[in-house]
mmCIF file of C-alpha atoms in Angstrom:
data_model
loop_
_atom_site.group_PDB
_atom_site.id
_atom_site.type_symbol
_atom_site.label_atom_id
_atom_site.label_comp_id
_atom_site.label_asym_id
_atom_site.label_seq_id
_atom_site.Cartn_x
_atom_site.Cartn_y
_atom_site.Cartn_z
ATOM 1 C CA UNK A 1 28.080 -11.846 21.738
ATOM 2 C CA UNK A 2 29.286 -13.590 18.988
ATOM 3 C CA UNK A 3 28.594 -12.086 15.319
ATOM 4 C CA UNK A 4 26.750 -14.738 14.359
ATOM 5 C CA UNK A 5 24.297 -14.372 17.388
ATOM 6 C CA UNK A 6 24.444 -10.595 16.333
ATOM 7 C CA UNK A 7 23.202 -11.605 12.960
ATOM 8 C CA UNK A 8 20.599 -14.270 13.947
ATOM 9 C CA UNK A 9 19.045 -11.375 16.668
ATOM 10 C CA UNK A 10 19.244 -8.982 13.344
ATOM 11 C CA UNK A 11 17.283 -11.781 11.343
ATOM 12 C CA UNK A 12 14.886 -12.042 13.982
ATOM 13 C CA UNK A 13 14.106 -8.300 14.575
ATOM 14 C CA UNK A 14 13.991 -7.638 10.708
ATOM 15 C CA UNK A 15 10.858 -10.925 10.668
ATOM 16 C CA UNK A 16 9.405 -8.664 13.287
ATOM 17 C CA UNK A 17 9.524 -5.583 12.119
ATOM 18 C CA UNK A 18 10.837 -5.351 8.836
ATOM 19 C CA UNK A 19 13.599 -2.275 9.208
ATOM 20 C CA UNK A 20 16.429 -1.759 11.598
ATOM 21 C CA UNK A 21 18.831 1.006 11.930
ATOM 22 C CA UNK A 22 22.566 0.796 12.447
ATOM 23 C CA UNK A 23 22.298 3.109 15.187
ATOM 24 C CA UNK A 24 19.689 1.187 16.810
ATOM 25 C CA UNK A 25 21.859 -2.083 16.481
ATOM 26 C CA UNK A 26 24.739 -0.488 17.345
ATOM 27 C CA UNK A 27 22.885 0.615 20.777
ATOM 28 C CA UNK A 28 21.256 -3.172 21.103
ATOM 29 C CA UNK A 29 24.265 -5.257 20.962
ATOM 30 C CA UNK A 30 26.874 -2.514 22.599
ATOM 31 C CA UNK A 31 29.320 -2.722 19.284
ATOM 32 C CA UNK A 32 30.243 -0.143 17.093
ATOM 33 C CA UNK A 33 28.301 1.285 13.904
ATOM 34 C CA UNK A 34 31.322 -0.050 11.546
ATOM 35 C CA UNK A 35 30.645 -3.625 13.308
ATOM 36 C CA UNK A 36 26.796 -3.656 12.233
ATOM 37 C CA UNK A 37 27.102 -2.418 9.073
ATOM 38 C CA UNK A 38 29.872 -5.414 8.640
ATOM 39 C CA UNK A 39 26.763 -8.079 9.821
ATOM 40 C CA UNK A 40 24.370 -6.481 7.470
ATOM 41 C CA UNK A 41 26.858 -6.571 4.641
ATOM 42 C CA UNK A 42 27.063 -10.568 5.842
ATOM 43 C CA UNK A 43 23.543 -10.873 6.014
ATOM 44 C CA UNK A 44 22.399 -9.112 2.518
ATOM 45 C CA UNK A 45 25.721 -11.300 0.708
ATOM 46 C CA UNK A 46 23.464 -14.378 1.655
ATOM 47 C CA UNK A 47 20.239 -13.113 0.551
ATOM 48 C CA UNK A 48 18.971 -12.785 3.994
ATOM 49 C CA UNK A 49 18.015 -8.661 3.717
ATOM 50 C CA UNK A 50 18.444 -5.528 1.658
ATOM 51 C CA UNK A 51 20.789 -2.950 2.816
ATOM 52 C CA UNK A 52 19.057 0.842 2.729
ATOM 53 C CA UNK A 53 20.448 4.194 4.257
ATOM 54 C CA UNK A 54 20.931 3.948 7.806
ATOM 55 C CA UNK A 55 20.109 0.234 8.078
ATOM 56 C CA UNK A 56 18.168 -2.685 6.505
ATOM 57 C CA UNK A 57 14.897 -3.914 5.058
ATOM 58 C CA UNK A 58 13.236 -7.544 5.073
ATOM 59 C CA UNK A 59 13.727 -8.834 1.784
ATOM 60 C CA UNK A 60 9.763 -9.029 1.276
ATOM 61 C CA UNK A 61 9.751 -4.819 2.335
ATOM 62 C CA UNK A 62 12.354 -4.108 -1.093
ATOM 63 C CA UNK A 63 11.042 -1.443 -3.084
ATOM 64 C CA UNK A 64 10.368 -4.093 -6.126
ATOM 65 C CA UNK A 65 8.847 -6.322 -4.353
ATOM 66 C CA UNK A 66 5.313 -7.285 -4.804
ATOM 67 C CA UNK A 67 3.750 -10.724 -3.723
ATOM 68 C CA UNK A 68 1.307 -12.650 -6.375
ATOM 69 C CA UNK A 69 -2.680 -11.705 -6.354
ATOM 70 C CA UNK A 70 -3.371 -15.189 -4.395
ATOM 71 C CA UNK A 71 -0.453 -14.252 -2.006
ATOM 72 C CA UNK A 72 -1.831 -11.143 -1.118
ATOM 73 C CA UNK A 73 -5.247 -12.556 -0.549
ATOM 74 C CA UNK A 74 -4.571 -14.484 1.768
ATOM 75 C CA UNK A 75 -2.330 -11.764 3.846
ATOM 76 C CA UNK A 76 -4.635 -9.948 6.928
ATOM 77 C CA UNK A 77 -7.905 -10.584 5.140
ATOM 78 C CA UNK A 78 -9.538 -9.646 8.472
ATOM 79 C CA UNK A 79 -8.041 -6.122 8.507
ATOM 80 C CA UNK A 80 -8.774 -5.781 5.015
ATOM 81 C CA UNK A 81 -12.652 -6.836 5.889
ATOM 82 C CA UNK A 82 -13.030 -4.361 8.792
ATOM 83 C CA UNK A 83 -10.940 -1.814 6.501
ATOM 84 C CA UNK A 84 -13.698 -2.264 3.635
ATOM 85 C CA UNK A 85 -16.659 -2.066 5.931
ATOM 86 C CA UNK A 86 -15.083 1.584 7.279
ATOM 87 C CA UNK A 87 -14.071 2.888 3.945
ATOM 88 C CA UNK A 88 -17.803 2.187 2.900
ATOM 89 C CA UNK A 89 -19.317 4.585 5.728
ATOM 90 C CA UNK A 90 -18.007 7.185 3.208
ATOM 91 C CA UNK A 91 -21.144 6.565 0.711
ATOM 92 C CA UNK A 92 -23.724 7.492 3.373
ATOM 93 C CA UNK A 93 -27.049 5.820 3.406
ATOM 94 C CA UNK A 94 -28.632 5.901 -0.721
ATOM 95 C CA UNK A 95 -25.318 7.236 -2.121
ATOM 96 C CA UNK A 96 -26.387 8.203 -5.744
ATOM 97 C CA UNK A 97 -23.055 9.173 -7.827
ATOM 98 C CA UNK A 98 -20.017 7.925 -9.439
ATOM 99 C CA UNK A 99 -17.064 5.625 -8.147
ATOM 100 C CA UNK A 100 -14.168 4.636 -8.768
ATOM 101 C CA UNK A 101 -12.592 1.259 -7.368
ATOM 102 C CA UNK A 102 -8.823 0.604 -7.993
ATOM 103 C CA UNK A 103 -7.023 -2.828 -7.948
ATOM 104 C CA UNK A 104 -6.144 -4.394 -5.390
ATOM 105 C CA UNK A 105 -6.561 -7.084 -2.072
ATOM 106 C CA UNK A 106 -8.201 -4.513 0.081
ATOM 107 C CA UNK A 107 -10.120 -2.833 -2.706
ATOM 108 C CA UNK A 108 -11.704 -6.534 -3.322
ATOM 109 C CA UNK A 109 -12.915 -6.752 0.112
ATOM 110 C CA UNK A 110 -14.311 -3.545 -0.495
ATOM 111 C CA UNK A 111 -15.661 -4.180 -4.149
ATOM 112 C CA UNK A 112 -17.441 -7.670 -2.194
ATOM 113 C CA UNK A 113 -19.456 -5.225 0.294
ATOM 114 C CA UNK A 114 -20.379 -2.326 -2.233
ATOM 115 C CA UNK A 115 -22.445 -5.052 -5.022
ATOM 116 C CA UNK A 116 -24.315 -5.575 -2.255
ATOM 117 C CA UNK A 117 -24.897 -2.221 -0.967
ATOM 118 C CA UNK A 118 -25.465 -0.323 -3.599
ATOM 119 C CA UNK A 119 -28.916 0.196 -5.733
ATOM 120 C CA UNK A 120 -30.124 1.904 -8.768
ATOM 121 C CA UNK A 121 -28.653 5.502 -9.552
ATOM 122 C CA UNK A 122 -24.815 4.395 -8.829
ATOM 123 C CA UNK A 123 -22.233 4.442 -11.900
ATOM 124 C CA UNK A 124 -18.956 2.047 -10.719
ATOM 125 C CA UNK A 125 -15.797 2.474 -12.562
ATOM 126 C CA UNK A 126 -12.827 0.003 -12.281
ATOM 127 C CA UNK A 127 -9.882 -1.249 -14.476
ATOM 128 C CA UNK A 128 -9.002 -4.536 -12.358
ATOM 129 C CA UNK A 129 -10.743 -7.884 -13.344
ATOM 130 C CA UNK A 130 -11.422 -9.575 -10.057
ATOM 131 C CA UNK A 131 -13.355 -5.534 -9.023
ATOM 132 C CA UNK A 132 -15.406 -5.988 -11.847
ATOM 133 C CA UNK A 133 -16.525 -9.894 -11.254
ATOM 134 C CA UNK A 134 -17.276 -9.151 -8.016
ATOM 135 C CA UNK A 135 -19.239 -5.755 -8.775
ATOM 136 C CA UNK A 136 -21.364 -7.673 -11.349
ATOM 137 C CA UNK A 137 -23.286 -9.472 -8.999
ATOM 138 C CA UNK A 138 -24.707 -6.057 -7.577
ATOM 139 C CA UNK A 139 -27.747 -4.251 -8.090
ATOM 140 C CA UNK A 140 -26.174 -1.263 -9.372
ATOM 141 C CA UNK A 141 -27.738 0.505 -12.293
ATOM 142 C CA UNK A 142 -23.784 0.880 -14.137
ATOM 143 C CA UNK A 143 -20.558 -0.869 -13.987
ATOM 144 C CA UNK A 144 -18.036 -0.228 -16.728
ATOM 145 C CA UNK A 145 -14.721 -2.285 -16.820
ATOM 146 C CA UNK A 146 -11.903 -0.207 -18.322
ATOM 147 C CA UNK A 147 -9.893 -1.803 -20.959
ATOM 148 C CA UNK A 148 -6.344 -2.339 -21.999
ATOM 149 C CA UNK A 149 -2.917 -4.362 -21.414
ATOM 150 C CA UNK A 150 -4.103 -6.664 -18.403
ATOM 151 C CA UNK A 151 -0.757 -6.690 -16.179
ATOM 152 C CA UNK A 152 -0.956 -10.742 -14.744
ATOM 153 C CA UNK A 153 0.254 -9.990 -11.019
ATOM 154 C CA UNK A 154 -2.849 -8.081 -10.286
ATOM 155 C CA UNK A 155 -5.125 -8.620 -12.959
ATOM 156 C CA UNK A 156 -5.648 -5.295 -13.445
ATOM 157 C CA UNK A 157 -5.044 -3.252 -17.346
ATOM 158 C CA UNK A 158 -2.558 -0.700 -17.469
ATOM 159 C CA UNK A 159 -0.548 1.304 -19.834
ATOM 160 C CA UNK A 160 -1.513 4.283 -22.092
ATOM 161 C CA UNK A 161 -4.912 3.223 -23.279
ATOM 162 C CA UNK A 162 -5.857 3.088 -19.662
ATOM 163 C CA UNK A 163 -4.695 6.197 -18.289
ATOM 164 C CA UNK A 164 -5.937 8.006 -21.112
ATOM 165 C CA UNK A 165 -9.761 6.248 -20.650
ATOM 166 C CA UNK A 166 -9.029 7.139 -16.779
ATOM 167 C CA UNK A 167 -8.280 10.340 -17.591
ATOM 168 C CA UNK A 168 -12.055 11.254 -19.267
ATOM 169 C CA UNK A 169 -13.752 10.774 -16.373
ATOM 170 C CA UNK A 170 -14.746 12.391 -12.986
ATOM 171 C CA UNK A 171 -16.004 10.137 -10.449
ATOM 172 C CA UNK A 172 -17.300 11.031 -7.281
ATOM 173 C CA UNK A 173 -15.297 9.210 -4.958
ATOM 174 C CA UNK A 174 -12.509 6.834 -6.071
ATOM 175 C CA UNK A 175 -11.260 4.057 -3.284
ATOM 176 C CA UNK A 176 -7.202 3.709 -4.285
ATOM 177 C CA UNK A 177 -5.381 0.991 -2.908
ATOM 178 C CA UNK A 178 -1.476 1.151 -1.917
ATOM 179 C CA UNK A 179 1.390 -0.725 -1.218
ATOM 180 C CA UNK A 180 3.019 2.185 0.886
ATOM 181 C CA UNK A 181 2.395 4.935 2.258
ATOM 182 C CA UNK A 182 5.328 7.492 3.791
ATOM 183 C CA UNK A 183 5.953 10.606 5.526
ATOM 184 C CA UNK A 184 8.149 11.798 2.802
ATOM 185 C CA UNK A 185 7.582 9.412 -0.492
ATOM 186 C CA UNK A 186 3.957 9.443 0.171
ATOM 187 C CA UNK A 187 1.679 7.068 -1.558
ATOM 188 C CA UNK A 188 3.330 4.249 -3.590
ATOM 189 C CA UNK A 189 3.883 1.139 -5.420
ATOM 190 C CA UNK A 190 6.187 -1.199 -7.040
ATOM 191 C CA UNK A 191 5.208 -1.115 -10.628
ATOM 192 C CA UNK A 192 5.693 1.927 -12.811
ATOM 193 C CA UNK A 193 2.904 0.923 -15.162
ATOM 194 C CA UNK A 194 0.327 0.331 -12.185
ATOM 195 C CA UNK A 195 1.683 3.842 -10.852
ATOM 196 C CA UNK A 196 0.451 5.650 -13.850
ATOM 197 C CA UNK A 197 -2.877 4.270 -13.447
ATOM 198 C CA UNK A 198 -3.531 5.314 -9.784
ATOM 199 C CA UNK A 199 -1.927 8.583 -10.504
ATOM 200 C CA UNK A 200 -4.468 9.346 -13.133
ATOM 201 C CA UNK A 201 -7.293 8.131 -10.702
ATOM 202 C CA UNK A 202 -6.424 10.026 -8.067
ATOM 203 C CA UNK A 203 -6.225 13.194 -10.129
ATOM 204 C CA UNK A 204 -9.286 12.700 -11.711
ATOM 205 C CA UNK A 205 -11.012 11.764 -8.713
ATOM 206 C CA UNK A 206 -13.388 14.316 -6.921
ATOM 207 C CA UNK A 207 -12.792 12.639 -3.186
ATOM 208 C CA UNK A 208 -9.877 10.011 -3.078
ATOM 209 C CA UNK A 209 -10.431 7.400 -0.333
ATOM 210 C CA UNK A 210 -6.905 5.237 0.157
ATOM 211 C CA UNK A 211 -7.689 1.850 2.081
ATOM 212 C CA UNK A 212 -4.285 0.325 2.961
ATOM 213 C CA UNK A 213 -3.748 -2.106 5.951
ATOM 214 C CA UNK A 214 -1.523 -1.403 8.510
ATOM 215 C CA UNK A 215 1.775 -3.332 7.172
ATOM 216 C CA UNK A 216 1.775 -0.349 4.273
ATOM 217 C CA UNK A 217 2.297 2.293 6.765
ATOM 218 C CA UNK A 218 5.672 3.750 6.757
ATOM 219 C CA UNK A 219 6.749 1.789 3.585
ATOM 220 C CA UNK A 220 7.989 3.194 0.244
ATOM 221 C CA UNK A 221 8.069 1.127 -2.886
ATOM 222 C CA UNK A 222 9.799 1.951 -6.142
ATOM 223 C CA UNK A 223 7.240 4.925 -7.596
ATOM 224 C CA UNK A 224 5.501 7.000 -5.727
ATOM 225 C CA UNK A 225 2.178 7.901 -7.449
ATOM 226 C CA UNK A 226 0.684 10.414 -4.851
ATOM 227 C CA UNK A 227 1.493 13.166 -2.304
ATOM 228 C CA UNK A 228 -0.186 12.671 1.271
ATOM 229 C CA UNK A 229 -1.886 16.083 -0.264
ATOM 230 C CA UNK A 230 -3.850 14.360 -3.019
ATOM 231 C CA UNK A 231 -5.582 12.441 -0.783
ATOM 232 C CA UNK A 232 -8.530 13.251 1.119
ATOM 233 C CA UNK A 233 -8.990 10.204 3.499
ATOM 234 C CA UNK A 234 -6.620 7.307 4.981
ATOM 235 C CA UNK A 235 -8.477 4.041 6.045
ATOM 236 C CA UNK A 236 -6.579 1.540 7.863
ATOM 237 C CA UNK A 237 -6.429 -0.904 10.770
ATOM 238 C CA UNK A 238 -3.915 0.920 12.951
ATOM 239 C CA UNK A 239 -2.955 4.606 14.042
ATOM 240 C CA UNK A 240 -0.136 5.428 11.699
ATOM 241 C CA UNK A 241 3.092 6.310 13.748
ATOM 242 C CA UNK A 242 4.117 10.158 15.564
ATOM 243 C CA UNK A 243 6.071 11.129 12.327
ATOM 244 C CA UNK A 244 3.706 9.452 9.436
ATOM 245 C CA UNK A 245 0.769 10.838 12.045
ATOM 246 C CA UNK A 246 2.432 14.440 11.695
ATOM 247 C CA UNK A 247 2.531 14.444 8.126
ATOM 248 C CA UNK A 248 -1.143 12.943 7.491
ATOM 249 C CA UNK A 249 -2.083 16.110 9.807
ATOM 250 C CA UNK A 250 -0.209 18.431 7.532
ATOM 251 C CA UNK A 251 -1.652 17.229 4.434
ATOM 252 C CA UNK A 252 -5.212 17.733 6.129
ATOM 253 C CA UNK A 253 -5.631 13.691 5.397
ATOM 254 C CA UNK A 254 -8.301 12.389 7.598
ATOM 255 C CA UNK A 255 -7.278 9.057 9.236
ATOM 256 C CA UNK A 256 -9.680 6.275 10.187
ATOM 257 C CA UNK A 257 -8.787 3.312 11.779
ATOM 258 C CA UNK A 258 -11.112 0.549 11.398
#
């Protein structure tokens, strides 16, 4: 096989699956480690991947990278739906308390559901614009909108005014989205300012619910804001894998799969 069939297979697999090992490649195409890491150095000179240890990432799977609020939308909006509608069984039939909703694409879908789920003698809590718009139409006797620096990509406020108004509070049961979650990094995301804020809500938090599609599982992003530990449930669309499995086990994180 010639290298650039090599590197077209290695373009292919990575729009697949997003990661691939040198050892793995090595074993595929029946060359030698020194001859794969040569086509990935090819391939991430013209911009086609990102070298990591051992291997390779998709471009779109680099630690920094973090697609626009309309992009992300727009991105397995029916896992995120049946995701929502499973993260909700949490609240139990006339849930009376406090909650906290985080930013995000999945949190949305889940924001959507809960205005029109929730009555009287509920108190909702959220920093992120497009949570609080869509919480406003609900029946809910409380919705407060936490201020400060509104970050454009997600539309959600961060910095020290936020964490510090995050910070004074207890809610009942905060819903956290992610844009990774690992074996070893744990929970994470791109942005170091957006990192603060989830770390804060997740420590404040009495019960943290994390509601991350499938694509997040096994990923690690620049800043990891949580260990598998801090959290108290996983909702997704898919079974994680044996080793990400393992360590949601050891961290006593219940896993649902919607």
């Amino acid at each position: 096989m010639y290298a650039t069939e090599r590197q077209n297979h290695i373009e292919q697999l990575l729009g697949d699956i997003g990661r691939v090992s040198v050892v793995d490649l090595s074993q595929r195409f029946d060359v030698t480690t020194e001859t794969v890491r040569r086509d990935l150095d090819m391939l991430e000179r013209s911009g086609s991947l990102r070298r990591v240890h051992g291997g390779a990432v998709a471009l779109e799977r680099a630690s920094t990278n973090e697609p626009s609020l309309d992009e992300r939308l727009t991105r397995h909006s029916g896992a995120k739906s049946a995701i929502a509608r499973r993260a909700l069984e949490a609240l139990g039939d006339g849930f009376q308390g406090s909650i906290f909703v985080d930013a995000g694409t999945t949190t949305a879908a889940l924001a959507s559901r809960l205005a029109a789920t929730l009555g009287p003698g509920t108190d909702v809590v959220t920093h992120a614009l497009p949570i609080a718009t869509a919480l406003a139409a609900g029946p809910q006797s409380s919705l407060t909108l936490i201020g400060g620096r509104v970050r454009g990509l997600t539309a959600a406020a961060v910095g020290a005014e936020t964490v510090h108004a995050i910070g004074t509070l207890r809610p009942d049961i905060a819903f956290v989205g992610a844009n990774g979650i690992s074996a070893e990094f744990g929970v994470s995301t791109p942005d170091p300012d957006e990192a603060a804020v989830k770390t804060a809500i997740v420590r404040q938090a009495r019960r943290v619910i994390v509601v991350a599609d499938a694509d997040k599982l096994g990923r690690e992003l620049l800043v990891s804001f949580a260990r598998l530990s801090d959290i108290d449930v996983l909702v997704t669309d898919a079974a994680p894998d044996a080793v990400l499995a393992a360590a949601l086990s050891d961290a006593e994180v219940e896993v649902w799969v919607a």
